[in-house]
PDB file of C-alpha atoms in Angstrom:
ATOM      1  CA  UNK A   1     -32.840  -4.006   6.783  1.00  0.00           C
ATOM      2  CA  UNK A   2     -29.694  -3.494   8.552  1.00  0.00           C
ATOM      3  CA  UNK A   3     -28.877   0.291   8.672  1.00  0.00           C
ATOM      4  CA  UNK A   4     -26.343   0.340  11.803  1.00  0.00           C
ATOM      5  CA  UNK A   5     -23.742  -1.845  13.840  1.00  0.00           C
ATOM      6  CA  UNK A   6     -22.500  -1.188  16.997  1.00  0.00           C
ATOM      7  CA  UNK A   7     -20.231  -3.773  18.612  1.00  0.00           C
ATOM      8  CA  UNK A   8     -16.570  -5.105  19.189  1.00  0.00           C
ATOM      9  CA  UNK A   9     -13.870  -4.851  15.950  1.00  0.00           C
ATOM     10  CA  UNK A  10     -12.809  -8.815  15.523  1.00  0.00           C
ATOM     11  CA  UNK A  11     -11.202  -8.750  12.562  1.00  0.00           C
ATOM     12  CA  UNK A  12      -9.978  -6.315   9.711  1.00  0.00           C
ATOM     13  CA  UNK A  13      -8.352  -7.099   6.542  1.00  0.00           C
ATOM     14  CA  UNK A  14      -9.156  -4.890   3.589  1.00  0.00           C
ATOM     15  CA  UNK A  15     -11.700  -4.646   1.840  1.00  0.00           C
ATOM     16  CA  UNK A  16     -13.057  -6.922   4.739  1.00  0.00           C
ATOM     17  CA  UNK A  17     -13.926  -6.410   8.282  1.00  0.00           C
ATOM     18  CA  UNK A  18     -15.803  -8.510  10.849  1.00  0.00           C
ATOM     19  CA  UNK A  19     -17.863  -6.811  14.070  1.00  0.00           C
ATOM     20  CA  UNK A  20     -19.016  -9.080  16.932  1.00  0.00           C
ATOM     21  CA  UNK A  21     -22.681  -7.868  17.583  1.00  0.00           C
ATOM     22  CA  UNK A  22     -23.486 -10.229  21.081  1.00  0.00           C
ATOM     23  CA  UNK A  23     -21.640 -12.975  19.548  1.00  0.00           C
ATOM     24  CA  UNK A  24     -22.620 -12.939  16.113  1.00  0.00           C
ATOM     25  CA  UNK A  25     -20.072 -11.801  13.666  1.00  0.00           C
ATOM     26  CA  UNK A  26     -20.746  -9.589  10.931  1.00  0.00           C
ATOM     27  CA  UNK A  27     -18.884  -9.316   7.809  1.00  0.00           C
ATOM     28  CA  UNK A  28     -18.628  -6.215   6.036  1.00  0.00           C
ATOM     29  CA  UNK A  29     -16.934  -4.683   3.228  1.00  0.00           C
ATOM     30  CA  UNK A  30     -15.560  -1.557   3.748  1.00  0.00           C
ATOM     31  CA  UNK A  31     -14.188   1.517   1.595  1.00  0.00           C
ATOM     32  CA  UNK A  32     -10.225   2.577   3.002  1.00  0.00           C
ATOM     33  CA  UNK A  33     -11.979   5.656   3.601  1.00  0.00           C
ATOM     34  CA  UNK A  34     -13.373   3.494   6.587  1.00  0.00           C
ATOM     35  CA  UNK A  35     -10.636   1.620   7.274  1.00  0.00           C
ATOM     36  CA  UNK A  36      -8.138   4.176   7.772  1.00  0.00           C
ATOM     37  CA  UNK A  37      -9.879   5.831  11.337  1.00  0.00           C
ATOM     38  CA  UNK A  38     -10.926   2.228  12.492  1.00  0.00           C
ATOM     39  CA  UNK A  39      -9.826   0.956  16.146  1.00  0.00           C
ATOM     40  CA  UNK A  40      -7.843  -1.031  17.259  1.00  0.00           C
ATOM     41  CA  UNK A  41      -9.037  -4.855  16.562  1.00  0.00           C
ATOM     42  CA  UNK A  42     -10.631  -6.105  20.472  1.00  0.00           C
ATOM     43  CA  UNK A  43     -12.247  -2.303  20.512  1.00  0.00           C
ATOM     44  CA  UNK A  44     -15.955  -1.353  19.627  1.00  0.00           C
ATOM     45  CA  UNK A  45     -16.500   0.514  16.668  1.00  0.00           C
ATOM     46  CA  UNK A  46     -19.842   1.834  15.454  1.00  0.00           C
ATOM     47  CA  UNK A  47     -20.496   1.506  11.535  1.00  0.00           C
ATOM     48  CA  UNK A  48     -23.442   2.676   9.050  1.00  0.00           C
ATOM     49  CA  UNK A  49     -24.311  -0.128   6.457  1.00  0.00           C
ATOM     50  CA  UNK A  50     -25.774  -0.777   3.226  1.00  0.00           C
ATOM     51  CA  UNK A  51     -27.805  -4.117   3.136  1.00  0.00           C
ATOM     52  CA  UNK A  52     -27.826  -5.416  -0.602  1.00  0.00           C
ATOM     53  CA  UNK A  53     -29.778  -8.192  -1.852  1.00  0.00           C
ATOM     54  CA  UNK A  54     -28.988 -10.067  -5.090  1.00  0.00           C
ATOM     55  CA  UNK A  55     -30.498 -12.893  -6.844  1.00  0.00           C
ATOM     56  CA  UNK A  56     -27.239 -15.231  -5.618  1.00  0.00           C
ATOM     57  CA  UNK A  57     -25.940 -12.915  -3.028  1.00  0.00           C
ATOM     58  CA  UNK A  58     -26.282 -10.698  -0.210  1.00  0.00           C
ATOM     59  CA  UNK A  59     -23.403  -8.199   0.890  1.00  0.00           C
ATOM     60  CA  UNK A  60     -22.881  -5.793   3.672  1.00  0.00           C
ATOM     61  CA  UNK A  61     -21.221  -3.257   3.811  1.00  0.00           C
ATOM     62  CA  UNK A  62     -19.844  -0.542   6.374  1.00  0.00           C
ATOM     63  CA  UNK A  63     -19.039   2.986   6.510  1.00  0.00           C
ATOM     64  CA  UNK A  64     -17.771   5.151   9.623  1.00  0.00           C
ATOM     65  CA  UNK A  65     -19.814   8.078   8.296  1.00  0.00           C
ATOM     66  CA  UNK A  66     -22.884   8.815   6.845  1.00  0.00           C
ATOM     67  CA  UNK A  67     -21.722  11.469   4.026  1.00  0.00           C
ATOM     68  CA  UNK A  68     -19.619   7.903   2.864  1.00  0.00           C
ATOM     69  CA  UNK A  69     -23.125   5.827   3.270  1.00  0.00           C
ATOM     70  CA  UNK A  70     -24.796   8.367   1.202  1.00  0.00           C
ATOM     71  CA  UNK A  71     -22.217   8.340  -1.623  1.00  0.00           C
ATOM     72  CA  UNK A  72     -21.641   4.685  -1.613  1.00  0.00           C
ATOM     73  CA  UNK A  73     -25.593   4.657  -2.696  1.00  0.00           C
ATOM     74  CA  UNK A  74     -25.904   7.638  -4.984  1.00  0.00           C
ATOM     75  CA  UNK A  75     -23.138   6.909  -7.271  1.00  0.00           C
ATOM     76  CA  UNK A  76     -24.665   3.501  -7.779  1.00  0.00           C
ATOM     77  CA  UNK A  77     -27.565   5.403  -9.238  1.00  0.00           C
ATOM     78  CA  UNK A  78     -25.299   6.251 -12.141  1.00  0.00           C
ATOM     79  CA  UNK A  79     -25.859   3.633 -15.115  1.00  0.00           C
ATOM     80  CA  UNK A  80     -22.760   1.088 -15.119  1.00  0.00           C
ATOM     81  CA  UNK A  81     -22.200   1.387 -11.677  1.00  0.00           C
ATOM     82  CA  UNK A  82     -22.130  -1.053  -9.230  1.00  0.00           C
ATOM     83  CA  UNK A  83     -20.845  -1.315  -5.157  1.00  0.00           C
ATOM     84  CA  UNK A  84     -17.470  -2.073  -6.534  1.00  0.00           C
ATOM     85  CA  UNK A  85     -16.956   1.063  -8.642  1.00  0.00           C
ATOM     86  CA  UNK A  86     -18.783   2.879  -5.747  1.00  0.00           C
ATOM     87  CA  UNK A  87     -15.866   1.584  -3.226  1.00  0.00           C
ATOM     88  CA  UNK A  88     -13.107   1.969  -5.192  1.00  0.00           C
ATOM     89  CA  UNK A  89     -14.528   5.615  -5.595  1.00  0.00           C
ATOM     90  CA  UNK A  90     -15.002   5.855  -1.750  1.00  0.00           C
ATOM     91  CA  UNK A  91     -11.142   4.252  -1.712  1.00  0.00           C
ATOM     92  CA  UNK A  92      -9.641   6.558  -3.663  1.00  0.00           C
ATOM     93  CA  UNK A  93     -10.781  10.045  -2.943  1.00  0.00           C
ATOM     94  CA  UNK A  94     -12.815  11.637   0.043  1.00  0.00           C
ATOM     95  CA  UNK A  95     -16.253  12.327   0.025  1.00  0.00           C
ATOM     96  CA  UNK A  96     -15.684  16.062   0.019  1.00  0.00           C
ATOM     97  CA  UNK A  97     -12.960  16.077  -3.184  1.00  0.00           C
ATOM     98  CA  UNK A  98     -15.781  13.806  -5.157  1.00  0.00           C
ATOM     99  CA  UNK A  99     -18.453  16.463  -4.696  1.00  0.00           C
ATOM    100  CA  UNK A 100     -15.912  18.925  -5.829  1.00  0.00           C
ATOM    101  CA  UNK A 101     -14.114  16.814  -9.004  1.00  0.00           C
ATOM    102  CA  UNK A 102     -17.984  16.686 -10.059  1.00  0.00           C
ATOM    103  CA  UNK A 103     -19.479  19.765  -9.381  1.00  0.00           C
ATOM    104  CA  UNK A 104     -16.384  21.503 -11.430  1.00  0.00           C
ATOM    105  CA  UNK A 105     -16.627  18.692 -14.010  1.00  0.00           C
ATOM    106  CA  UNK A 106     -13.079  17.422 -13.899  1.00  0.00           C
ATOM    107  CA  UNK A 107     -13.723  14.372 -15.890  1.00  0.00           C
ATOM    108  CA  UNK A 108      -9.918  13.755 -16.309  1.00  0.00           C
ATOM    109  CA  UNK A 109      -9.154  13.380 -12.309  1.00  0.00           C
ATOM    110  CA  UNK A 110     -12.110  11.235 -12.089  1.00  0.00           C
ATOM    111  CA  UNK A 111     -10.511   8.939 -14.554  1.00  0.00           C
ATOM    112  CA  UNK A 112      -7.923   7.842 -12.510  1.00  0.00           C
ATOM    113  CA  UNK A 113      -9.906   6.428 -10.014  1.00  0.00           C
ATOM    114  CA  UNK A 114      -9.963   2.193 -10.761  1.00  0.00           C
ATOM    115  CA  UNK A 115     -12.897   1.487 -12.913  1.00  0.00           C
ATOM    116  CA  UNK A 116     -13.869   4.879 -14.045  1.00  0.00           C
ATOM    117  CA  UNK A 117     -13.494   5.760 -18.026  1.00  0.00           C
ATOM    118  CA  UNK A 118     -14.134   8.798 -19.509  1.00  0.00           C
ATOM    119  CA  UNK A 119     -17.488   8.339 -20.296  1.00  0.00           C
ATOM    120  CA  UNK A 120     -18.561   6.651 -16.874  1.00  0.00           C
ATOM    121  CA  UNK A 121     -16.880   9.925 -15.336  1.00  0.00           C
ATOM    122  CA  UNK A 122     -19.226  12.284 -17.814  1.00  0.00           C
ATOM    123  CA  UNK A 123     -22.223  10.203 -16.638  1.00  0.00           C
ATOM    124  CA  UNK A 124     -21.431  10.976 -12.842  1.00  0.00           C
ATOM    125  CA  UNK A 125     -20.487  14.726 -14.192  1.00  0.00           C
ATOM    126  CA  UNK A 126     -23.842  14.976 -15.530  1.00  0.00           C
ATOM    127  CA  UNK A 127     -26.496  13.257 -13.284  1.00  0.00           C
ATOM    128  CA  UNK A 128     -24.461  13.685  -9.918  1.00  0.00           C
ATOM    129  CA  UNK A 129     -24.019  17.190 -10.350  1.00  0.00           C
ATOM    130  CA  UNK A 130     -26.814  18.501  -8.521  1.00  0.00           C
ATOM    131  CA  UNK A 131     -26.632  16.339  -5.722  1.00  0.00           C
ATOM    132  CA  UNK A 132     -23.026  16.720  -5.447  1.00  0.00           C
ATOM    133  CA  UNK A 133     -23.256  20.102  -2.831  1.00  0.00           C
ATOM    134  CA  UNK A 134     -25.306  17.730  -0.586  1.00  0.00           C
ATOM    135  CA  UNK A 135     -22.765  15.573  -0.208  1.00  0.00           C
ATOM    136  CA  UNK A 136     -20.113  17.399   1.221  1.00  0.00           C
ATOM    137  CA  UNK A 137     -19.411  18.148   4.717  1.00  0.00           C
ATOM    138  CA  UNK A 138     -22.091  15.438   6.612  1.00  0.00           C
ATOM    139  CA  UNK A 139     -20.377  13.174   9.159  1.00  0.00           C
ATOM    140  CA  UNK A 140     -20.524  11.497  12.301  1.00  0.00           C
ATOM    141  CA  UNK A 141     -17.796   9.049  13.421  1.00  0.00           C
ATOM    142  CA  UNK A 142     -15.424   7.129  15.673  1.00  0.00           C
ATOM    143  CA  UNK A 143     -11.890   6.120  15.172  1.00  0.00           C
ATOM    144  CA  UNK A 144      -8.145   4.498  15.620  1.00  0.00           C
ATOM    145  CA  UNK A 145      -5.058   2.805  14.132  1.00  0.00           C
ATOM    146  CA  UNK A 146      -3.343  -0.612  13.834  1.00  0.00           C
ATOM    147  CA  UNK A 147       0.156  -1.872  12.613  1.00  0.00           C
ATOM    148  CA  UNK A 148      -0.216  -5.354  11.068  1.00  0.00           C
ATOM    149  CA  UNK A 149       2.422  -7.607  10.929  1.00  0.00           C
ATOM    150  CA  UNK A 150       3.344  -6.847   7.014  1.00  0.00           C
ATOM    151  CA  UNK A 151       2.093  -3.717   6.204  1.00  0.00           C
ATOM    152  CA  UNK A 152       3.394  -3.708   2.738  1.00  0.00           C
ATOM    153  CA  UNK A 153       1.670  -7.375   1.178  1.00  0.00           C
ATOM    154  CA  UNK A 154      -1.794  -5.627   2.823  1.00  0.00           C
ATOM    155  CA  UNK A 155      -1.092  -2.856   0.995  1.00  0.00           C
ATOM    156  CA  UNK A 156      -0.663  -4.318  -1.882  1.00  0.00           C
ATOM    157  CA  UNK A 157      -3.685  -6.719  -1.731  1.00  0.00           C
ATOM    158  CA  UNK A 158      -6.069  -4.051  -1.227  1.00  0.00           C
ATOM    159  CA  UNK A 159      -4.619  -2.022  -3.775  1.00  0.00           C
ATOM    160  CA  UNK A 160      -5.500  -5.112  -6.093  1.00  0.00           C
ATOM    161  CA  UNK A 161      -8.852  -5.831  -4.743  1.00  0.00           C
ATOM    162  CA  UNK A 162      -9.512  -1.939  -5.722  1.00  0.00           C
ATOM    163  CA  UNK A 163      -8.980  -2.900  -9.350  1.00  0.00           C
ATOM    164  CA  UNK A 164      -5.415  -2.105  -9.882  1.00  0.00           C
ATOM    165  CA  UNK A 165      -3.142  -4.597 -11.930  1.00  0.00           C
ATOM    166  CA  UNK A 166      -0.640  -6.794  -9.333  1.00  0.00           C
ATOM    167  CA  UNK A 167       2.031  -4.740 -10.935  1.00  0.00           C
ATOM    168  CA  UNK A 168       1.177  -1.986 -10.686  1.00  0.00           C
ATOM    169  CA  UNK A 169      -0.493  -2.394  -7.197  1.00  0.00           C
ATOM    170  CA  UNK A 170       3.312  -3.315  -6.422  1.00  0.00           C
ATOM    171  CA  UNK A 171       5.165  -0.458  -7.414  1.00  0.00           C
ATOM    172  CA  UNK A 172       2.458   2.124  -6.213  1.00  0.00           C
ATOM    173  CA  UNK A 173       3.391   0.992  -3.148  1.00  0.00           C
ATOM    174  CA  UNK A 174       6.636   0.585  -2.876  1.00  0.00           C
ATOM    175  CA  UNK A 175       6.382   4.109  -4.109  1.00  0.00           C
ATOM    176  CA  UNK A 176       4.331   5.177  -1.736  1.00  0.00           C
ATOM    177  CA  UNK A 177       5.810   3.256   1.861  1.00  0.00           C
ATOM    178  CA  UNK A 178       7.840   4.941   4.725  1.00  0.00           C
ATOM    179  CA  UNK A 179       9.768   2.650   7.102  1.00  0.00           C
ATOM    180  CA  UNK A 180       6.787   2.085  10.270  1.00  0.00           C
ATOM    181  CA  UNK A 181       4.171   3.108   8.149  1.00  0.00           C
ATOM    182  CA  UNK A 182       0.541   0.967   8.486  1.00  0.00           C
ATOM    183  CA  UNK A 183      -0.841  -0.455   5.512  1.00  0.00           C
ATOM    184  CA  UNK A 184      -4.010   2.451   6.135  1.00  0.00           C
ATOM    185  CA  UNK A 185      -0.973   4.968   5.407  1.00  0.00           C
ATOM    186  CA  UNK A 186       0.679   3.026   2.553  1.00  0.00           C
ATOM    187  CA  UNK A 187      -2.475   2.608   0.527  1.00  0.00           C
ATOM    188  CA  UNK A 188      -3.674   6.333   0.928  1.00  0.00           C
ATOM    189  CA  UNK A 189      -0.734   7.649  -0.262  1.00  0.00           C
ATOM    190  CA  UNK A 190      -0.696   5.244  -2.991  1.00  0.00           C
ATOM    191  CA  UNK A 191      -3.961   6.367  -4.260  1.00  0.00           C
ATOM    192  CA  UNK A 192      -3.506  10.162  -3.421  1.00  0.00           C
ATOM    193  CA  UNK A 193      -0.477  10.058  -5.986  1.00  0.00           C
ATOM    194  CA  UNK A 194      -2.428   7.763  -8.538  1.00  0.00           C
ATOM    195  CA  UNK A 195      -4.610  11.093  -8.642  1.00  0.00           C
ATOM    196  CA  UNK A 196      -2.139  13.474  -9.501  1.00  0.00           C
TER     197      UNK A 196
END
């Protein structure tokens, strides 16, 4: 199993990232928790994974901290959860406000995360809740920024590739963009504002 990577950033495009490990590339999918403290593409970066096997596929995915790792796999306990659901969750809130939303049973905040209905939410509520204390606060990281050439259309892709309608990915967005601002910026804005 593949539990770490350590090597050089060669290419990020979200939910996608590739890291050159002594010339092999690996390709991970990545929360935007992730991708908003990643380097500079050409600089090393360190990542936790999740290695998941499938009958017709195998995926791999990357996190810059272990608290993320550890959600990423705990929520997927939950029945009618999958890595998707898990990402968008990692996506849209941080590991610290999901431990809270659950522990205080806030079923209606959890809602408005992509995916999630209400009773999905009271499953998490309910079989999370104990474990939701050890999730907060672990960590252990590295980090960085980078402007791409059209912050907005990345924006707006990863918004849709999180589950929301093209619409809507559009306008929450537009909604959500400064002048200068990376797509990182765009996106977490857009989703911190989908919560309220």
């Amino acid at each position: 199993m593949i539990g770490r990577l350590r090597g050089t950033l060669a290419h990020k495009a979200p939910p996608w990232l590739v890291i050159d490990v002594g010339g092999v590339g690996y390709e991970l999918e990545a929360p935007m928790s992730t991708f908003y403290d990643l380097p500079e593409v050409g600089r090393e970066v360190a990542l936790f994974t999740h290695y998941a096997q499938k009958e017709d596929s195998v995926s791999l995915y990357g996190f810059l901290h272990e608290s993320e790792r550890r959600l990423f796999r705990d929520v997927q306990k939950v029945t009618g959860i999958g890595a998707k659901i898990a990402l968008a969750i990692l996506s849209g809130v941080s590991v610290d406000t999901f431990a809270r939303l659950v522990q205080t049973g806030d079923v209606t905040a959890l809602t408005k995360i992509p995916g999630i209905g209400k009773k999905t939410a009271e499953r998490m509520v309910v079989e999370l809740r104990d474990r939701a204390a050890d999730l907060a606060g672990a960590g252990g990281a590295i980090g960085g920024t980078q402007v791409p050439a059209d912050p907005m259309s990345e924006a707006v892709v990863a918004l849709q590739q999180l589950g929301y309608k093209p619409a809507d990915a559009v306008r929450m967005a537009k909604a959500a963009a400064n002048d200068g601002d990376p797509p990182e910026i765009i996106i977490r804005k857009a989703l911190q504002s989908a919560l309220r």
